[in-house]
Amino acid sequence: MGAGAISGAGGDRAFSGATRLAALLVLVLMGGIIAVMAWGGRDAFATFGPHFLISNIWNPVTEKFGALAPIYGTLVTAILAMVFAVPFAFGIAVFLTEMAPKWLAQPLGIAIELLAAVPSIIFGMWGFFVIVPVMAQDIQPWLIHHLGHAPLIGAFFSGAPFGTGLFTGGLILAVMVTPFITAVMRDVFTAMPPVLKESAYGLGCTRWEVLSRIVLPYSRTAVVGGIMLGLGRALGETMAITFVIGNSTRITSPSLFAPGNTIASLVALEFPEASAGSLKLSALLALGLILMVISLITLSISRMLLRSRKTSR
Amino acid sequence: MSATTLDAVPQGIRLSVSKQQRRRHRTDRLVAALCIFATLVVLAALGSILWTLVARGLSGLTIDALSHVAAPPGQGGGLLNAIVGSLIQTALGMVIGTPIGLLAGIFLAEYGRNSPFANAVRFVSDMLLSAPSILVGLFVYLILVETLGHFSGFAGSVALAVLVIPIVVRTTEDMLRLVPVQMREAASALGARQWRVTLLICRAAKAGLATGVLLAMARTAGETAPLLFTSLGNLVWSVSLDQPMASLPLTIYQYAGSAYDDWIQLAWTASLLITVGVLAINIIARVMLRSKR
């Protein structure tokens, strides 16, 4: 008995040790990613200091690098993506949970989820060959004609209709992240206690009144969490953006139709021309660190909002 | 009953009530129409993507495209090395990442549970799940490519493995938690050691665990950004893990941006292949999960 018990205990220790080690590795990986980029970007931070964040220069010839344009592009495209995606995600979630009969809601739900599974480079191809021509020929000229001279917002819709640029980038991102936001909204709408909705319907509320006054207030935290999750995804998306962003390393105009860059697309496009040990590579790694920090903040907020819902139930 | 109450109130008020009623229902119908519109638009986007892939990719899907190695433009190159490279790197990425993800998931569900360490791992794993994949590429570039001095298929596989881990961790934990606690209690009561109990629970959750692995495979097979700086892509035939290695996503990226019609055609064909593959794996995973439930 003694020998069996010892080997059993040994098996227990070995197995739980292995699982613990694997769990630890997850932490090490994340720590490693951050540490390695901070280390790689130290030259850029040391050379340019805090000025790195606000400088609108990206000149590999004179070795002057600033992060303003890619940070601006990252934020603008991600925010545009949210502006487009959130109403659509809400509409789909409402349709799937409140309106569609089950035989329709199920296949449609799967179709929307499959959209999330399409590789991002396919969105890039589709955006570049299908959406960009439509943008250049129809949508952007129309917007420029009708909004280009409007007071206050006119500057955002002025300039030449290239088809590529921040606006198109935001649009493609919106198509990509809509399924993620939809999935979260659908889950929280489904998880609502039916008695709350039924009470409201019983009082004679219309569907929209139930949605806006019962469902949304009840699920507000989680809905915002889902939006932040989509935002986190949009901030770091690379391949889809790289095809349609226009690749400009400077902010040249406030127009949303102007070519731009995001941190991720700039890294993808400029990295092949950055030799090991160069200041340019260091600047790209510093940008990577900035993107990581922005993403982690966004995703942390998202997770805390989504988690607080889980524990409160 | 409401009719009699309405009859009792003066004419003017009754009118305003019904007007308000009509406005409320009009708003309701408008919102419903907008919801249907939103669903249709996003479905149309999915349809447009799939249609574009079929329309532009199918005509290039020939035996030659599948059996020839990449070649300079105009010389009848194909996708063979990209397909093989994708298979090798995805497979190796899965082989490296899956055991780590499974073990970490088991730890969260069976050992760590709600300890501070387990909560930290769960949090960080969720961050890793949605973190920009291009940064994983940068990370692996610095630790494996810059230190060894050359790009390699192995580095690409490691980058993919880093993406596999958080997906498998999440699904493993979720699936193990679905197994009834009575099963653990029964096994323990029979005197089984905890690691045997855990293996039993894993066997009970087999289908769910396999789903997670399949979803991870579908996600990584289509990833481009992590491979850009790790396996780099390769225009000549090479299956050596020590050399730069081609893959379908990288080939799409290189060919789509070129000025040659036959390369762009190959990019569409590669896009069709990778999308059909990824969506097929996704659907299989879903069917497996559903049939089990």
Coordinates of C-alpha atoms in Angstrom, one line a residue:
Chain A
M1 CA 0.0 0.0 0.0
G2 CA 2.8 2.4 0.9
A3 CA 4.5 2.3 -2.5
G4 CA 1.1 2.8 -4.3
A5 CA 0.2 5.7 -2.1
I6 CA 3.6 7.4 -2.7
S7 CA 3.5 7.0 -6.4
G8 CA -0.1 8.3 -6.4
A9 CA 0.9 11.3 -4.4
G10 CA 3.8 11.8 -6.7
G11 CA 1.5 11.7 -9.7
D12 CA -0.7 14.2 -8.0
R13 CA 2.2 16.6 -7.3
A14 CA 3.6 16.2 -10.8
F15 CA 0.2 16.8 -12.5
S16 CA -0.8 19.8 -10.4
G17 CA 2.7 21.2 -10.8
A18 CA 2.5 20.9 -14.5
T19 CA -0.9 22.7 -14.6
R20 CA 0.5 25.4 -12.3
L21 CA 3.6 25.8 -14.5
A22 CA 1.4 26.2 -17.7
A23 CA -0.7 28.8 -15.9
L24 CA 2.4 30.6 -14.8
L25 CA 3.6 30.6 -18.4
V26 CA 0.6 32.6 -19.5
L27 CA 1.7 35.4 -17.1
V28 CA 5.3 35.1 -18.2
L29 CA 4.2 35.5 -21.9
M30 CA 2.3 38.7 -21.2
G31 CA 5.1 40.0 -19.0
G32 CA 7.6 39.0 -21.7
I33 CA 5.7 40.7 -24.5
I34 CA 5.6 44.0 -22.6
A35 CA 9.1 43.8 -21.2
V36 CA 10.7 42.9 -24.6
M37 CA 9.0 45.8 -26.4
A38 CA 9.9 48.2 -23.6
W39 CA 13.5 47.1 -23.8
G40 CA 13.5 47.2 -27.7
G41 CA 11.9 50.7 -27.7
R42 CA 14.3 52.1 -25.1
D43 CA 16.5 53.8 -27.7
A44 CA 13.5 55.7 -29.2
F45 CA 12.2 56.7 -25.8
A46 CA 15.7 57.9 -24.7
T47 CA 16.3 59.8 -28.0
F48 CA 13.0 61.6 -28.3
G49 CA 11.7 61.5 -24.7
P50 CA 8.1 62.4 -24.1
H51 CA 8.2 64.4 -27.4
F52 CA 7.9 61.1 -29.2
L53 CA 4.2 61.0 -28.3
I54 CA 3.3 64.4 -29.8
S55 CA 5.7 64.7 -32.7
N56 CA 4.1 64.7 -36.2
I57 CA 7.3 63.6 -38.0
W58 CA 8.3 60.2 -39.4
N59 CA 11.4 60.6 -41.3
P60 CA 13.7 57.6 -41.7
V61 CA 16.3 59.6 -43.6
T62 CA 17.0 62.1 -40.9
E63 CA 16.1 59.5 -38.2
K64 CA 13.4 61.7 -36.7
F65 CA 10.5 59.7 -35.5
G66 CA 7.2 60.8 -33.8
A67 CA 4.2 58.8 -32.9
L68 CA 1.5 61.4 -33.3
A69 CA 0.2 60.4 -36.7
P70 CA -0.1 56.6 -36.0
I71 CA -1.6 57.2 -32.5
Y72 CA -4.1 59.7 -34.1
G73 CA -4.9 57.2 -36.9
T74 CA -5.4 54.4 -34.5
L75 CA -7.8 56.3 -32.3
V76 CA -9.7 57.9 -35.2
T77 CA -10.2 54.6 -37.1
A78 CA -11.2 52.7 -33.9
I79 CA -13.7 55.4 -32.8
L80 CA -15.2 55.6 -36.3
A81 CA -15.5 51.8 -36.2
M82 CA -17.5 52.1 -33.0
V83 CA -19.7 54.8 -34.4
F84 CA -20.6 52.5 -37.3
A85 CA -20.6 49.2 -35.5
V86 CA -22.5 49.9 -32.2
P87 CA -25.9 50.8 -33.8
F88 CA -25.6 47.9 -36.2
A89 CA -24.6 45.4 -33.4
F90 CA -27.5 46.7 -31.2
G91 CA -30.0 46.3 -34.1
I92 CA -28.8 42.8 -34.9
A93 CA -28.9 41.8 -31.2
V94 CA -32.4 43.1 -30.8
F95 CA -33.5 41.4 -34.0
L96 CA -32.1 38.1 -33.0
T97 CA -33.3 38.1 -29.4
E98 CA -36.6 40.0 -29.5
M99 CA -38.0 39.8 -33.0
A100 CA -36.9 36.8 -35.1
P101 CA -38.6 33.5 -34.7
K102 CA -36.2 30.7 -33.4
W103 CA -35.9 28.9 -36.7
L104 CA -34.5 32.2 -38.2
A105 CA -32.6 33.5 -35.2
Q106 CA -30.4 30.5 -34.9
P107 CA -29.0 30.3 -38.5
L108 CA -28.7 34.1 -38.6
G109 CA -26.8 34.1 -35.4
I110 CA -24.4 31.5 -36.7
A111 CA -23.9 33.5 -39.9
I112 CA -23.0 36.6 -37.9
E113 CA -20.6 34.5 -35.8
L114 CA -19.0 33.2 -39.0
L115 CA -18.3 36.7 -40.0
A116 CA -16.1 37.0 -36.9
A117 CA -14.2 33.9 -38.0
V118 CA -13.2 35.3 -41.4
P119 CA -9.4 36.0 -41.3
S120 CA -8.6 39.7 -41.1
I121 CA -6.5 39.6 -44.3
I122 CA -9.7 38.6 -46.2
F123 CA -11.3 41.8 -44.9
G124 CA -8.3 43.6 -46.3
M125 CA -8.6 42.1 -49.7
W126 CA -12.3 42.7 -49.8
G127 CA -11.9 46.3 -48.6
F128 CA -9.2 47.1 -51.1
F129 CA -10.8 45.5 -54.2
V130 CA -14.5 46.0 -53.4
I131 CA -15.0 48.8 -50.9
V132 CA -12.3 51.2 -51.9
P133 CA -13.6 51.6 -55.5
V134 CA -17.1 52.2 -54.3
M135 CA -15.8 54.7 -51.8
A136 CA -13.7 56.6 -54.4
Q137 CA -16.4 56.7 -57.0
D138 CA -19.7 57.1 -55.1
I139 CA -19.7 57.5 -51.4
Q140 CA -16.8 59.9 -50.8
P141 CA -17.7 62.3 -53.7
W142 CA -21.3 62.4 -52.4
L143 CA -20.2 63.1 -48.8
I144 CA -17.7 65.8 -50.0
H145 CA -20.3 67.4 -52.1
H146 CA -23.0 67.5 -49.4
L147 CA -20.9 67.9 -46.2
G148 CA -17.6 69.3 -47.4
H149 CA -18.8 72.9 -47.0
A150 CA -20.9 72.5 -43.9
P151 CA -19.8 74.6 -41.0
L152 CA -17.7 72.9 -38.2
I153 CA -17.8 69.4 -39.6
G154 CA -16.9 70.4 -43.2
A155 CA -13.2 69.9 -42.7
F156 CA -13.7 66.3 -41.9
F157 CA -15.3 65.6 -45.2
S158 CA -13.1 67.7 -47.5
G159 CA -10.2 66.9 -49.8
A160 CA -9.9 64.4 -52.7
P161 CA -11.8 61.1 -52.8
F162 CA -8.9 58.6 -52.8
G163 CA -11.1 55.8 -51.6
T164 CA -8.5 54.7 -49.1
G165 CA -7.9 56.5 -45.8
L166 CA -9.1 56.8 -42.2
F167 CA -12.8 56.7 -43.1
T168 CA -12.6 53.5 -45.1
G169 CA -10.3 52.0 -42.5
G170 CA -12.9 52.7 -39.8
L171 CA -15.6 51.2 -42.0
I172 CA -13.8 47.9 -42.6
L173 CA -13.0 47.7 -38.9
A174 CA -16.6 48.2 -38.1
V175 CA -17.6 45.2 -40.2
M176 CA -15.0 43.2 -38.5
V177 CA -15.9 44.0 -34.9
T178 CA -19.7 44.1 -35.3
P179 CA -20.0 40.3 -34.6
F180 CA -18.0 40.6 -31.4
I181 CA -20.2 43.4 -30.0
T182 CA -23.3 41.6 -31.3
A183 CA -22.3 38.4 -29.5
V184 CA -22.0 40.2 -26.1
M185 CA -25.2 42.1 -26.5
R186 CA -27.1 39.0 -27.6
D187 CA -25.9 37.1 -24.5
V188 CA -26.9 39.8 -22.0
F189 CA -30.3 40.4 -23.7
T190 CA -31.0 36.7 -23.5
A191 CA -29.8 36.4 -19.9
M192 CA -32.3 39.1 -18.8
P193 CA -34.9 37.8 -16.3
P194 CA -38.0 37.4 -18.5
V195 CA -40.3 38.6 -15.6
L196 CA -38.9 42.2 -16.0
K197 CA -39.8 42.3 -19.6
E198 CA -43.1 40.6 -19.2
S199 CA -44.1 43.0 -16.5
A200 CA -43.4 45.9 -18.8
Y201 CA -45.3 44.3 -21.7
G202 CA -48.1 43.7 -19.3
L203 CA -48.3 47.4 -18.5
G204 CA -48.8 48.0 -22.2
C205 CA -45.3 49.0 -23.2
T206 CA -44.3 48.7 -26.8
R207 CA -41.2 46.7 -27.8
W208 CA -39.1 49.8 -28.1
E209 CA -40.2 51.0 -24.7
V210 CA -39.3 47.7 -23.1
L211 CA -35.9 47.9 -24.9
S212 CA -35.0 51.4 -24.0
R213 CA -36.4 51.6 -20.5
I214 CA -36.0 48.0 -19.2
V215 CA -33.5 46.0 -21.2
L216 CA -30.9 48.7 -21.8
P217 CA -30.8 50.1 -18.3
Y218 CA -30.6 46.6 -16.8
S219 CA -27.8 45.5 -19.1
R220 CA -26.0 48.8 -19.5
T221 CA -22.8 47.8 -17.8
A222 CA -22.4 44.6 -19.9
V223 CA -23.3 46.5 -23.1
V224 CA -20.6 49.0 -22.5
G225 CA -18.2 46.1 -21.7
G226 CA -19.1 44.6 -25.1
I227 CA -18.4 47.9 -26.8
M228 CA -15.1 48.2 -25.1
L229 CA -14.2 44.7 -26.2
G230 CA -14.9 45.7 -29.8
L231 CA -12.9 48.8 -29.3
G232 CA -10.0 46.8 -28.0
R233 CA -10.1 44.6 -31.1
A234 CA -10.4 47.5 -33.5
L235 CA -7.3 49.3 -31.9
G236 CA -4.9 46.5 -32.7
E237 CA -6.3 45.2 -36.0
T238 CA -3.5 45.0 -38.6
M239 CA -4.1 43.3 -41.9
A240 CA -7.5 44.7 -42.8
I241 CA -6.3 48.2 -42.1
T242 CA -3.0 47.9 -43.9
F243 CA -4.7 47.4 -47.3
V244 CA -7.0 50.5 -47.1
I245 CA -5.4 53.1 -44.8
G246 CA -3.4 54.8 -47.5
N247 CA -0.1 54.7 -45.6
S248 CA 0.8 58.3 -44.8
T249 CA 3.2 58.8 -41.9
R250 CA 2.1 62.3 -41.2
I251 CA -1.2 64.0 -40.4
T252 CA -1.7 66.3 -43.3
S253 CA -5.3 67.4 -43.0
P254 CA -8.2 67.0 -40.6
S255 CA -10.2 65.2 -43.4
L256 CA -11.3 61.7 -42.6
F257 CA -10.7 60.9 -46.3
A258 CA -7.0 61.7 -46.1
P259 CA -4.6 58.8 -46.1
G260 CA -3.3 57.9 -42.7
N261 CA -1.8 55.1 -40.6
T262 CA -2.5 53.2 -37.5
I263 CA 0.2 51.9 -35.1
A264 CA -0.4 48.4 -36.2
S265 CA -0.4 49.2 -40.0
L266 CA 2.7 51.4 -39.6
V267 CA 4.6 48.6 -37.9
A268 CA 3.5 46.1 -40.6
L269 CA 4.5 48.4 -43.4
E270 CA 7.7 49.9 -42.1
F271 CA 9.1 46.9 -40.2
P272 CA 10.6 45.2 -43.3
E273 CA 12.7 48.3 -44.0
A274 CA 14.0 48.6 -40.4
S275 CA 17.3 46.9 -39.9
A276 CA 18.1 45.2 -36.6
G277 CA 19.5 47.6 -34.0
S278 CA 18.4 50.7 -35.9
L279 CA 16.7 53.6 -34.3
K280 CA 13.7 53.1 -36.6
L281 CA 13.2 49.5 -35.3
S282 CA 13.4 50.9 -31.8
A283 CA 10.8 53.5 -32.7
L284 CA 8.5 50.8 -34.1
L285 CA 8.9 48.8 -30.9
A286 CA 8.1 51.8 -28.8
L287 CA 5.0 52.2 -30.9
G288 CA 4.2 48.6 -30.2
L289 CA 4.5 49.2 -26.5
I290 CA 2.2 52.2 -26.7
L291 CA -0.4 50.1 -28.6
M292 CA -0.1 47.4 -26.0
V293 CA -0.8 49.8 -23.2
I294 CA -3.8 51.4 -25.0
S295 CA -5.2 47.9 -25.8
L296 CA -4.7 46.6 -22.3
I297 CA -6.4 49.6 -20.7
T298 CA -9.4 49.2 -23.0
L299 CA -9.6 45.4 -22.6
S300 CA -9.2 45.7 -18.8
I301 CA -12.1 48.1 -18.6
S302 CA -14.2 45.8 -20.8
R303 CA -13.4 42.8 -18.7
M304 CA -14.2 44.5 -15.4
L305 CA -17.5 45.6 -16.8
L306 CA -18.4 42.2 -18.1
R307 CA -17.1 40.4 -15.0
S308 CA -19.0 42.6 -12.5
R309 CA -22.2 41.4 -14.3
K310 CA -21.3 37.8 -13.8
T311 CA -20.5 38.0 -10.2
S312 CA -23.5 40.1 -9.3
R313 CA -25.8 37.5 -10.6
Chain B
M1 CA -62.9 47.5 -20.5
S2 CA -60.5 50.1 -21.8
A3 CA -63.2 51.2 -24.3
T4 CA -65.6 52.0 -21.5
T5 CA -63.0 54.0 -19.6
L6 CA -62.1 55.9 -22.8
D7 CA -65.8 56.7 -23.4
A8 CA -65.9 58.2 -19.9
V9 CA -63.2 60.7 -20.5
P10 CA -63.8 64.0 -22.4
Q11 CA -63.4 64.1 -26.2
G12 CA -60.2 66.1 -26.3
I13 CA -58.2 63.9 -23.9
R14 CA -59.3 60.8 -25.7
L15 CA -58.0 62.2 -29.0
S16 CA -54.6 63.1 -27.5
V17 CA -54.3 59.6 -25.9
S18 CA -54.9 57.9 -29.3
K19 CA -52.5 60.3 -31.0
Q20 CA -49.8 59.5 -28.5
Q21 CA -50.6 55.8 -28.8
R22 CA -50.1 56.0 -32.6
R23 CA -46.8 57.8 -32.1
R24 CA -45.6 55.2 -29.7
H25 CA -46.5 52.4 -32.2
R26 CA -44.9 54.3 -35.1
T27 CA -41.6 54.6 -33.1
D28 CA -41.8 50.9 -32.3
R29 CA -42.3 50.0 -36.0
L30 CA -39.5 52.3 -37.0
V31 CA -37.1 50.7 -34.5
A32 CA -38.1 47.3 -35.7
A33 CA -37.5 48.3 -39.3
L34 CA -34.1 49.7 -38.4
C35 CA -33.1 46.4 -36.6
I36 CA -34.1 44.4 -39.6
F37 CA -32.1 46.8 -41.8
A38 CA -29.0 46.5 -39.6
T39 CA -29.2 42.7 -39.8
L40 CA -29.6 42.7 -43.6
V41 CA -26.7 45.1 -44.1
V42 CA -24.3 43.0 -42.1
L43 CA -25.5 39.8 -43.7
A44 CA -25.0 41.6 -47.1
A45 CA -21.4 42.3 -46.1
L46 CA -20.8 38.7 -45.3
G47 CA -22.5 37.7 -48.5
S48 CA -20.4 40.2 -50.5
I49 CA -17.2 38.9 -49.0
L50 CA -18.1 35.3 -49.7
W51 CA -19.4 36.1 -53.2
T52 CA -16.2 38.1 -54.1
L53 CA -14.0 35.2 -52.9
V54 CA -15.9 32.7 -55.0
A55 CA -16.2 35.0 -58.1
R56 CA -12.6 36.0 -58.2
G57 CA -11.0 33.0 -56.6
L58 CA -12.7 30.0 -58.1
S59 CA -11.6 30.5 -61.6
G60 CA -8.0 30.3 -60.4
L61 CA -8.5 27.1 -58.4
T62 CA -6.9 24.7 -60.9
I63 CA -4.7 21.6 -60.4
D64 CA -1.8 23.8 -61.5
A65 CA -2.4 26.4 -58.8
L66 CA -2.5 23.6 -56.2
S67 CA 0.4 21.6 -57.4
H68 CA 3.0 24.2 -58.5
V69 CA 5.4 26.0 -56.3
A70 CA 5.6 29.8 -56.2
A71 CA 7.3 31.3 -59.3
P72 CA 8.1 34.8 -60.6
P73 CA 5.1 36.6 -62.2
G74 CA 4.1 35.2 -65.6
Q75 CA 5.8 31.8 -65.1
G76 CA 2.8 29.7 -63.9
G77 CA 3.6 29.6 -60.2
G78 CA 1.2 28.0 -57.8
L79 CA 0.4 27.9 -54.1
L80 CA 1.9 24.5 -53.1
N81 CA 4.6 25.8 -50.9
A82 CA 2.2 28.3 -49.3
I83 CA -0.3 25.5 -48.6
V84 CA 2.3 23.2 -47.2
G85 CA 3.9 26.0 -45.2
S86 CA 0.5 26.9 -43.7
L87 CA -0.2 23.3 -42.7
I88 CA 3.2 22.8 -41.1
Q89 CA 3.2 26.1 -39.1
T90 CA -0.4 25.8 -38.0
A91 CA 0.2 22.1 -37.0
L92 CA 3.3 22.9 -35.1
G93 CA 1.7 26.0 -33.5
M94 CA -1.1 23.7 -32.3
V95 CA 1.3 21.1 -31.0
I96 CA 3.2 23.7 -28.9
G97 CA 0.2 25.7 -27.8
T98 CA -2.5 23.2 -27.1
P99 CA -0.9 21.3 -24.2
I100 CA 0.0 24.5 -22.4
G101 CA -3.5 25.9 -22.9
L102 CA -5.1 22.7 -21.8
L103 CA -2.9 22.4 -18.6
A104 CA -3.5 26.1 -17.8
G105 CA -7.2 25.7 -18.3
I106 CA -7.3 22.6 -16.1
F107 CA -5.4 24.6 -13.5
L108 CA -8.0 27.4 -13.5
A109 CA -11.0 25.0 -13.4
E110 CA -9.7 22.3 -11.0
Y111 CA -6.9 23.6 -8.9
G112 CA -6.6 27.4 -8.8
R113 CA -10.3 28.2 -9.0
N114 CA -10.7 31.6 -7.2
S115 CA -7.3 32.0 -5.7
P116 CA -5.6 35.4 -6.5
F117 CA -3.0 33.6 -8.7
A118 CA -5.8 31.9 -10.8
N119 CA -7.7 35.2 -11.1
A120 CA -4.5 36.9 -12.3
V121 CA -3.9 34.1 -14.9
R122 CA -7.6 34.3 -16.0
F123 CA -7.4 38.0 -16.4
V124 CA -4.1 38.0 -18.3
S125 CA -5.2 35.1 -20.5
D126 CA -8.3 37.1 -21.5
M127 CA -6.1 40.1 -22.3
L128 CA -3.8 37.9 -24.4
L129 CA -6.9 36.6 -26.3
S130 CA -7.8 40.0 -27.6
A131 CA -4.4 41.7 -27.7
P132 CA -3.1 42.8 -31.1
S133 CA -1.6 39.8 -32.8
I134 CA 1.0 41.9 -34.6
L135 CA 2.6 42.5 -31.2
V136 CA 3.0 38.8 -30.7
G137 CA 4.9 38.8 -34.0
L138 CA 7.2 41.6 -32.7
F139 CA 7.7 39.7 -29.5
V140 CA 8.7 36.5 -31.2
Y141 CA 10.9 38.4 -33.6
L142 CA 12.9 39.9 -30.8
I143 CA 13.3 36.6 -28.8
L144 CA 13.7 34.1 -31.7
V145 CA 14.6 35.9 -34.9
E146 CA 16.9 38.7 -33.8
T147 CA 18.8 36.4 -31.3
L148 CA 19.2 33.6 -33.8
G149 CA 19.9 35.9 -36.7
H150 CA 17.4 34.6 -39.2
F151 CA 13.7 34.3 -39.9
S152 CA 12.3 30.8 -39.6
G153 CA 9.2 28.6 -39.9
F154 CA 9.8 27.6 -36.3
A155 CA 9.6 31.3 -35.1
G156 CA 6.3 31.5 -37.0
S157 CA 5.0 28.4 -35.3
V158 CA 5.9 29.8 -31.9
A159 CA 4.1 33.1 -32.7
L160 CA 1.0 31.1 -33.6
A161 CA 1.3 29.0 -30.5
V162 CA 1.2 32.1 -28.4
L163 CA -2.2 32.9 -30.0
V164 CA -3.4 29.3 -29.5
I165 CA -2.8 29.3 -25.7
P166 CA -5.4 31.9 -24.5
I167 CA -8.2 30.4 -26.8
V168 CA -7.6 26.9 -25.4
V169 CA -7.3 28.2 -21.8
R170 CA -10.7 29.9 -22.1
T171 CA -12.6 27.0 -23.7
T172 CA -11.0 24.4 -21.5
E173 CA -11.9 26.2 -18.3
D174 CA -15.5 26.8 -19.5
M175 CA -16.0 23.3 -20.6
L176 CA -14.6 21.7 -17.4
R177 CA -16.8 23.9 -15.3
L178 CA -19.8 22.5 -17.2
V179 CA -19.1 19.0 -15.8
P180 CA -21.4 18.3 -12.8
V181 CA -19.6 18.5 -9.5
Q182 CA -21.2 15.1 -8.5
M183 CA -18.9 13.4 -11.0
R184 CA -15.8 14.8 -9.1
E185 CA -17.3 13.8 -5.8
A186 CA -18.2 10.3 -6.9
A187 CA -14.6 9.7 -8.2
S188 CA -13.1 11.2 -5.1
A189 CA -15.3 9.0 -2.9
L190 CA -14.1 5.9 -4.7
G191 CA -10.6 6.9 -3.5
A192 CA -9.2 8.2 -6.8
R193 CA -6.4 10.7 -6.6
Q194 CA -7.1 14.2 -7.7
W195 CA -5.1 13.9 -11.0
R196 CA -7.1 10.8 -11.9
V197 CA -10.3 12.6 -11.1
T198 CA -9.2 15.5 -13.3
L199 CA -8.4 13.2 -16.2
L200 CA -11.9 11.7 -15.8
I201 CA -13.5 15.1 -15.9
C202 CA -11.5 15.9 -19.0
R203 CA -12.7 12.8 -20.6
A204 CA -16.3 13.8 -19.8
A205 CA -15.7 17.2 -21.4
K206 CA -13.9 15.7 -24.4
A207 CA -16.1 17.2 -27.1
G208 CA -16.0 20.7 -25.6
L209 CA -12.2 20.5 -25.3
A210 CA -11.9 19.4 -28.9
T211 CA -14.1 22.3 -29.9
G212 CA -11.7 24.8 -28.3
V213 CA -8.8 23.2 -30.1
L214 CA -10.6 23.4 -33.4
L215 CA -11.5 27.1 -32.9
A216 CA -7.9 27.9 -32.0
M217 CA -6.8 26.1 -35.2
A218 CA -9.3 28.1 -37.3
R219 CA -8.1 31.3 -35.8
T220 CA -4.4 30.8 -36.2
A221 CA -4.6 29.3 -39.7
G222 CA -5.8 32.6 -41.0
E223 CA -3.4 34.8 -39.0
T224 CA -1.0 37.0 -41.0
A225 CA 0.3 39.7 -38.7
P226 CA 2.3 37.4 -36.4
L227 CA 4.0 35.7 -39.3
L228 CA 5.2 38.9 -41.0
F229 CA 8.3 39.2 -38.8
T230 CA 8.8 35.6 -37.9
S231 CA 8.5 33.2 -40.8
L232 CA 8.6 36.0 -43.3
G233 CA 7.4 34.0 -46.3
N234 CA 9.5 32.2 -48.9
L235 CA 9.2 32.2 -52.7
V236 CA 11.2 29.0 -53.1
W237 CA 10.2 25.5 -51.9
S238 CA 11.3 24.9 -48.3
V239 CA 9.9 22.8 -45.6
S240 CA 12.9 23.4 -43.2
L241 CA 11.7 24.8 -39.9
D242 CA 15.1 26.6 -39.7
Q243 CA 14.4 28.6 -42.9
P244 CA 11.9 31.3 -43.8
M245 CA 8.6 29.6 -44.6
A246 CA 5.7 30.5 -46.9
S247 CA 2.1 30.4 -45.8
L248 CA -1.2 31.2 -47.4
P249 CA -1.9 34.5 -45.5
L250 CA 1.6 35.8 -46.2
T251 CA 1.3 34.9 -49.9
I252 CA -2.0 36.7 -50.1
Y253 CA -0.4 39.8 -48.5
Q254 CA 2.6 39.7 -50.9
Y255 CA 0.7 38.9 -54.1
A256 CA -2.4 41.2 -53.5
G257 CA -0.1 44.2 -53.3
S258 CA 1.8 43.3 -56.5
A259 CA 1.1 44.7 -60.0
Y260 CA 0.9 41.3 -61.7
D261 CA -2.5 39.9 -62.8
D262 CA -1.5 36.3 -62.3
W263 CA -0.2 37.0 -58.8
I264 CA -3.3 38.9 -57.8
Q265 CA -5.4 35.9 -59.2
L266 CA -3.3 33.6 -57.0
A267 CA -4.0 35.9 -54.0
W268 CA -7.7 35.5 -54.6
T269 CA -7.5 31.8 -54.9
A270 CA -5.4 31.6 -51.7
S271 CA -8.0 33.8 -50.0
L272 CA -10.8 31.4 -51.1
L273 CA -8.9 28.4 -49.9
I274 CA -8.0 29.8 -46.5
T275 CA -11.5 31.2 -45.9
V276 CA -13.3 28.0 -46.9
G277 CA -10.9 26.1 -44.6
V278 CA -11.3 28.4 -41.6
L279 CA -15.1 28.5 -41.9
A280 CA -15.3 24.7 -42.4
I281 CA -13.3 24.1 -39.2
N282 CA -15.6 26.6 -37.4
I283 CA -18.8 24.9 -38.6
I284 CA -17.4 21.4 -37.7
A285 CA -16.5 22.7 -34.2
R286 CA -20.1 24.1 -33.7
V287 CA -21.7 20.9 -34.9
M288 CA -19.6 18.9 -32.6
L289 CA -20.5 21.0 -29.6
R290 CA -24.2 20.9 -30.5
S291 CA -24.4 17.2 -31.1
K292 CA -22.8 16.7 -27.7
R293 CA -25.3 18.9 -25.9

